[in-house]
Short mmCIF file of C-alpha atoms in Angstrom, two decimals:
data_model
loop_
_atom_site.label_atom_id
_atom_site.label_comp_id
_atom_site.label_asym_id
_atom_site.label_seq_id
_atom_site.Cartn_x
_atom_site.Cartn_y
_atom_site.Cartn_z
CA MET A 1 0.00 0.00 0.00
CA GLU A 2 1.42 3.40 -0.99
CA ILE A 3 1.81 5.98 1.73
CA GLU A 4 -0.95 8.23 0.35
CA ASP A 5 -3.44 5.35 0.41
CA ARG A 6 -2.47 4.44 3.95
CA ILE A 7 -2.84 8.01 5.18
CA ASP A 8 -6.25 8.36 3.54
CA GLU A 9 -7.43 5.02 4.93
CA ILE A 10 -6.46 6.04 8.46
CA TRP A 11 -8.02 9.47 8.01
CA GLU A 12 -11.34 8.10 6.79
CA ASN A 13 -11.70 5.14 9.16
CA THR A 14 -10.38 6.31 12.52
CA SER A 15 -11.37 8.76 15.23
CA SER A 16 -10.17 12.35 15.22
CA ASN A 17 -9.21 11.76 18.86
CA LYS A 18 -5.98 10.26 17.53
CA SER A 19 -3.48 12.32 15.61
CA LEU A 20 -1.37 11.28 12.67
CA LEU A 21 2.35 11.22 13.42
CA PHE A 22 4.57 11.40 10.33
CA VAL A 23 8.07 10.07 11.02
CA GLY A 24 11.01 10.32 8.65
CA TYR A 25 14.08 12.18 7.50
CA SER A 26 13.85 15.68 6.08
CA GLY A 27 12.67 15.96 2.49
CA LEU A 28 10.59 12.79 2.37
CA GLY A 29 7.26 14.52 1.89
CA LYS A 30 5.79 14.90 5.39
CA THR A 31 4.73 18.51 4.85
CA TYR A 32 3.47 17.75 1.36
CA GLN A 33 1.28 14.91 2.66
CA ALA A 34 -0.23 17.12 5.36
CA GLN A 35 -1.06 19.74 2.72
CA ARG A 36 -2.45 17.08 0.38
CA VAL A 37 -4.77 15.65 3.05
CA ALA A 38 -6.08 19.08 3.97
CA GLU A 39 -6.75 19.93 0.33
CA LYS A 40 -8.38 16.56 -0.41
CA TYR A 41 -10.86 16.88 2.43
CA GLY A 42 -11.55 20.57 1.93
CA LEU A 43 -9.88 21.74 5.14
CA ALA A 44 -7.63 24.67 5.95
CA ILE A 45 -4.16 23.82 7.22
CA LYS A 46 -2.86 25.79 10.18
CA GLY A 47 0.20 25.96 12.39
CA VAL A 48 0.44 26.31 16.17
CA ASN A 49 0.81 30.09 15.99
CA ASP A 50 -2.14 30.65 13.65
CA VAL A 51 -5.55 31.86 14.67
CA ILE A 52 -7.85 28.98 13.85
CA ASP A 53 -11.20 30.26 12.69
CA ARG A 54 -12.58 27.45 10.59
CA ASN A 55 -12.56 23.69 10.21
CA CYS A 56 -8.93 22.79 9.77
CA VAL A 57 -5.99 20.47 10.08
CA LEU A 58 -3.49 21.58 12.70
CA PHE A 59 -0.06 20.69 11.32
CA ILE A 60 2.77 20.64 13.86
CA ASP A 61 6.05 20.31 11.99
CA GLU A 62 9.35 19.42 13.70
CA ALA A 63 7.38 18.30 16.75
CA GLN A 64 10.57 17.05 18.42
CA MET A 65 11.64 20.68 18.87
CA TYR A 66 8.83 21.42 21.32
CA SER A 67 9.27 21.06 25.07
CA VAL A 68 7.55 18.41 27.16
CA ALA A 69 5.10 21.03 28.44
CA GLU A 70 4.25 22.11 24.89
CA GLN A 71 3.85 18.51 23.74
CA GLN A 72 1.44 17.97 26.64
CA LYS A 73 -0.66 20.81 25.23
CA PHE A 74 -0.77 18.95 21.93
CA ILE A 75 -2.25 16.00 23.85
CA ALA A 76 -5.05 18.27 25.09
CA MET A 77 -5.81 19.26 21.49
CA ILE A 78 -5.96 15.63 20.41
CA ASP A 79 -8.12 14.53 23.34
CA ASN A 80 -10.52 17.45 22.84
CA PRO A 81 -10.80 18.22 19.11
CA ILE A 82 -13.62 20.71 19.76
CA ARG A 83 -11.01 22.98 21.31
CA HIS A 84 -9.30 25.62 19.27
CA ILE A 85 -6.14 27.65 19.67
CA SER A 86 -6.29 31.40 19.28
CA GLY A 87 -2.96 33.03 18.59
CA GLY A 88 -0.70 30.25 19.79
CA LEU A 89 -0.39 27.53 22.37
CA GLY A 90 -1.58 29.54 25.33
CA VAL A 91 -5.28 30.14 24.70
CA PHE A 92 -8.03 27.56 24.21
CA ASN A 93 -11.53 28.54 23.08
CA LEU A 94 -14.50 26.18 22.77
CA LYS A 95 -15.31 26.03 19.09
CA LYS A 96 -15.77 22.91 17.02
CA VAL A 97 -13.31 23.85 14.33
CA LEU A 98 -10.33 21.52 14.75
CA ALA A 99 -10.75 18.47 12.53
CA ARG A 100 -7.50 16.70 13.33
CA VAL A 101 -3.91 17.10 14.44
CA ILE A 102 -1.01 15.99 12.23
CA LEU A 103 2.47 15.98 13.72
CA ALA A 104 5.73 15.50 11.86
CA THR A 105 9.11 14.60 13.30
CA THR A 106 12.54 13.46 12.24
CA THR A 107 13.32 12.06 15.69
CA LEU A 108 10.68 9.78 17.20
CA ASP A 109 12.48 9.28 20.52
CA LYS A 110 12.06 13.00 21.30
CA ILE A 111 8.27 12.71 21.15
CA ILE A 112 6.86 11.99 24.60
CA GLU A 113 5.26 8.58 25.02
CA PRO A 114 1.71 9.83 25.82
CA LEU A 115 1.74 11.79 22.56
CA GLN A 116 2.98 8.78 20.62
CA THR A 117 0.24 6.54 22.02
CA ARG A 118 -2.39 9.05 20.88
CA SER A 119 -1.09 8.96 17.32
CA TYR A 120 -1.15 6.69 14.32
CA LYS A 121 2.50 6.48 13.32
CA ILE A 122 3.27 6.61 9.61
CA MET A 123 6.88 5.98 8.65
CA PHE A 124 8.25 7.87 5.64
CA ASN A 125 10.99 6.18 3.65
CA PHE A 126 13.03 7.18 0.61
CA TYR A 127 10.90 7.42 -2.52
CA ASP A 128 11.46 5.11 -5.47
CA ARG A 129 12.19 6.56 -8.90
CA ASP A 130 8.63 6.39 -10.23
CA ILE A 131 7.19 8.30 -7.27
CA ILE A 132 9.94 10.94 -7.55
CA LYS A 133 9.04 11.40 -11.22
CA ASP A 134 5.35 11.74 -10.35
CA ILE A 135 6.15 14.40 -7.76
CA ILE A 136 8.23 16.38 -10.26
CA LEU A 137 5.46 16.17 -12.86
CA ARG A 138 2.99 17.71 -10.42
CA HIS A 139 5.18 20.82 -10.40
CA TYR A 140 6.50 20.65 -13.98
CA PRO A 141 4.05 18.67 -16.15
CA ASN A 142 6.06 19.35 -19.34
CA MET A 143 9.45 18.24 -18.08
CA PRO A 144 11.18 15.91 -20.61
CA ASP A 145 11.32 12.20 -19.78
CA LYS A 146 15.13 12.16 -19.93
CA TRP A 147 15.29 14.95 -17.35
CA LEU A 148 12.81 13.11 -15.12
CA ASP A 149 14.96 9.98 -15.23
CA ASP A 150 18.17 11.84 -14.48
CA ILE A 151 16.67 13.84 -11.60
CA ALA A 152 15.10 10.72 -10.11
CA THR A 153 18.50 8.99 -10.28
CA ARG A 154 20.37 11.81 -8.57
CA SER A 155 17.83 12.97 -5.97
CA LYS A 156 18.66 10.36 -3.29
CA GLY A 157 15.00 9.34 -3.19
CA ASN A 158 14.32 12.71 -1.58
CA ALA A 159 11.40 14.75 -2.92
CA ARG A 160 12.78 18.05 -1.67
CA ILE A 161 16.08 17.54 -3.48
CA ALA A 162 14.26 16.46 -6.64
CA ILE A 163 12.13 19.60 -6.69
CA ASN A 164 15.16 21.80 -6.01
CA ILE A 165 16.96 20.28 -9.00
CA ALA A 166 13.86 20.63 -11.18
CA ASP A 167 13.42 24.28 -10.17
CA VAL A 168 16.96 25.14 -11.23
CA ALA A 169 16.86 22.96 -14.35
CA ASN A 170 13.67 24.64 -15.47
CA ASN A 171 15.58 27.94 -15.58
CA ILE A 172 19.04 27.01 -16.84
CA GLY A 173 18.89 23.44 -18.16
CA LEU A 174 19.56 20.14 -16.43
CA GLU A 175 23.31 19.70 -16.90
CA LYS A 176 23.98 23.27 -15.79
CA ALA A 177 21.72 22.65 -12.79
CA PHE A 178 23.76 19.61 -11.75
CA GLN A 179 26.97 21.61 -12.16
CA LEU A 180 25.63 24.57 -10.19
CA LEU A 181 24.33 22.38 -7.37
CA LYS A 182 27.50 20.21 -7.50
CA ILE A 183 25.51 16.98 -7.71
CA ASP A 184 27.36 14.07 -9.30
CA GLU A 185 26.15 10.93 -11.10
CA LEU A 186 25.40 9.15 -7.81
CA GLY A 187 23.48 12.08 -6.42
CA LEU A 188 26.23 13.02 -3.97
CA GLU A 189 26.53 16.69 -3.06
CA GLU A 190 29.40 18.78 -1.78
CA GLU A 191 28.52 18.11 1.87
CA ASP A 192 28.61 14.36 1.23
CA ARG A 193 32.07 14.57 -0.27
CA TYR A 194 33.32 16.71 2.63
CA TYR A 195 32.02 14.02 4.99
CA LEU A 196 33.74 11.22 3.06
CA ALA A 197 37.00 13.18 2.77
CA THR A 198 36.96 13.74 6.54
CA LEU A 199 36.66 10.00 7.17
CA PHE A 200 39.25 9.19 4.52
CA LYS A 201 41.92 10.72 6.77
CA ARG A 202 40.90 8.64 9.79
CA GLU A 203 40.31 5.01 10.65
CA TYR A 204 37.26 5.97 12.73
CA ALA A 205 35.60 9.24 13.72
CA SER A 206 32.77 9.98 16.11
CA VAL A 207 29.75 11.95 15.00
CA ASN A 208 30.84 14.70 17.42
CA THR A 209 34.24 14.93 15.72
CA ILE A 210 32.67 15.01 12.26
CA SER A 211 30.22 17.68 13.41
CA THR A 212 33.06 19.88 14.69
CA LEU A 213 35.21 19.44 11.58
CA LEU A 214 32.40 20.02 9.08
CA GLY A 215 30.51 22.68 10.98
CA TYR A 216 27.23 20.77 10.66
CA SER A 217 24.97 19.84 13.54
CA LYS A 218 24.92 16.23 14.70
CA GLU A 219 21.25 16.08 13.71
CA ALA A 220 22.05 17.16 10.14
CA ILE A 221 24.78 14.54 9.86
CA ILE A 222 22.64 11.73 11.26
CA GLN A 223 19.39 12.65 9.55
CA VAL A 224 20.50 14.17 6.24
CA ILE A 225 24.01 13.08 5.23
CA GLU A 226 24.51 9.58 6.60
CA PRO A 227 21.33 7.75 5.49
CA TYR A 228 22.10 7.97 1.79
CA LEU A 229 25.79 7.15 2.27
CA GLN A 230 24.69 4.03 4.15
CA ARG A 231 22.39 3.10 1.28
CA LEU A 232 25.36 3.34 -1.08
CA ASN A 233 27.39 1.19 1.33
CA PHE A 234 30.00 3.94 1.57
CA ILE A 235 30.15 4.09 5.39
CA ASN A 236 29.99 1.86 8.43
CA ILE A 237 28.45 3.02 11.70
CA THR A 238 29.66 1.06 14.72
CA SER A 239 30.22 1.53 18.43
CA ARG A 240 33.73 2.73 17.61
CA GLY A 241 32.43 5.48 15.34
CA ARG A 242 32.08 6.09 11.61
CA SER A 243 34.41 4.60 9.02
CA LEU A 244 34.60 4.24 5.25
CA THR A 245 33.88 0.98 3.48
CA GLN A 246 36.11 -0.02 0.59
CA GLU A 247 33.48 1.38 -1.80
CA GLY A 248 33.54 4.68 0.08
CA LYS A 249 37.34 4.81 -0.03
CA ASP A 250 37.39 4.06 -3.76
CA TYR A 251 34.84 6.78 -4.47
CA ILE A 252 36.50 9.59 -2.51
CA LEU A 253 40.02 8.61 -3.66
CA ASN A 254 38.86 8.76 -7.28
CA PHE A 255 37.20 12.12 -6.64
CA LEU A 256 40.29 13.57 -4.95
CA ASN A 257 42.55 12.29 -7.76
CA ASN A 258 40.29 13.88 -10.39
CA MET A 259 40.35 17.16 -8.48
CA GLY A 260 44.13 17.01 -8.35
CA ASN A 261 44.36 16.40 -12.09
CA LYS A 262 42.09 19.37 -12.79
CA ASN A 263 44.34 21.61 -10.71
CA ASP A 264 47.55 20.53 -12.48
#
């Protein structure tokens, strides 16, 4: 069952006294699916700081960033869907306007257990090529088939990356877009190559060390950079830290050699 069908089935056949909890890495379509559901069922979509004045979906993105006290307020909204927020989390007015709560998170273990148990969890995974192409076509219905194939190949199964590439390609052409965005044939970006080059100099490195050397947050490394490198079998993650596989070493060595030749 595709994720859209599963979301719609849950929406149509379950009580509004349970939220939907979208779980997955950034760029996998959690916000898009919340917007799609709201549009399909003729509902407004609102955030926690909006004044809610009509039947709506309350979409709480990056729910892991909210404190325990704030997450407990979300529980009150789920348990009492007739309640409505006016101008933020602090004020509750009795109006039957809130249809359902949808939460999205990249980090499930930072969502308090009582909130998890009041939610139907829906796990978002990397998209396959056909779904990526469908997503691009919704934005650019006239995009050439060859471009669709190439973008799907180099987007890491990530809808956000695919749309970013398509946006640039629509203005300057696909090959120039790949060059501008520094995306290679495998879909690796500059930040991925920095990560691999950092590990190439070390037998093992902790995520804290990598974070310090690259200037990226640990969350960005764990949630954005590493998943795709693991899918390519370029890195190992063990109790000792991160290390390159032979495939990862071969890739970055070849890249560094090519860079050296260009500079000669």
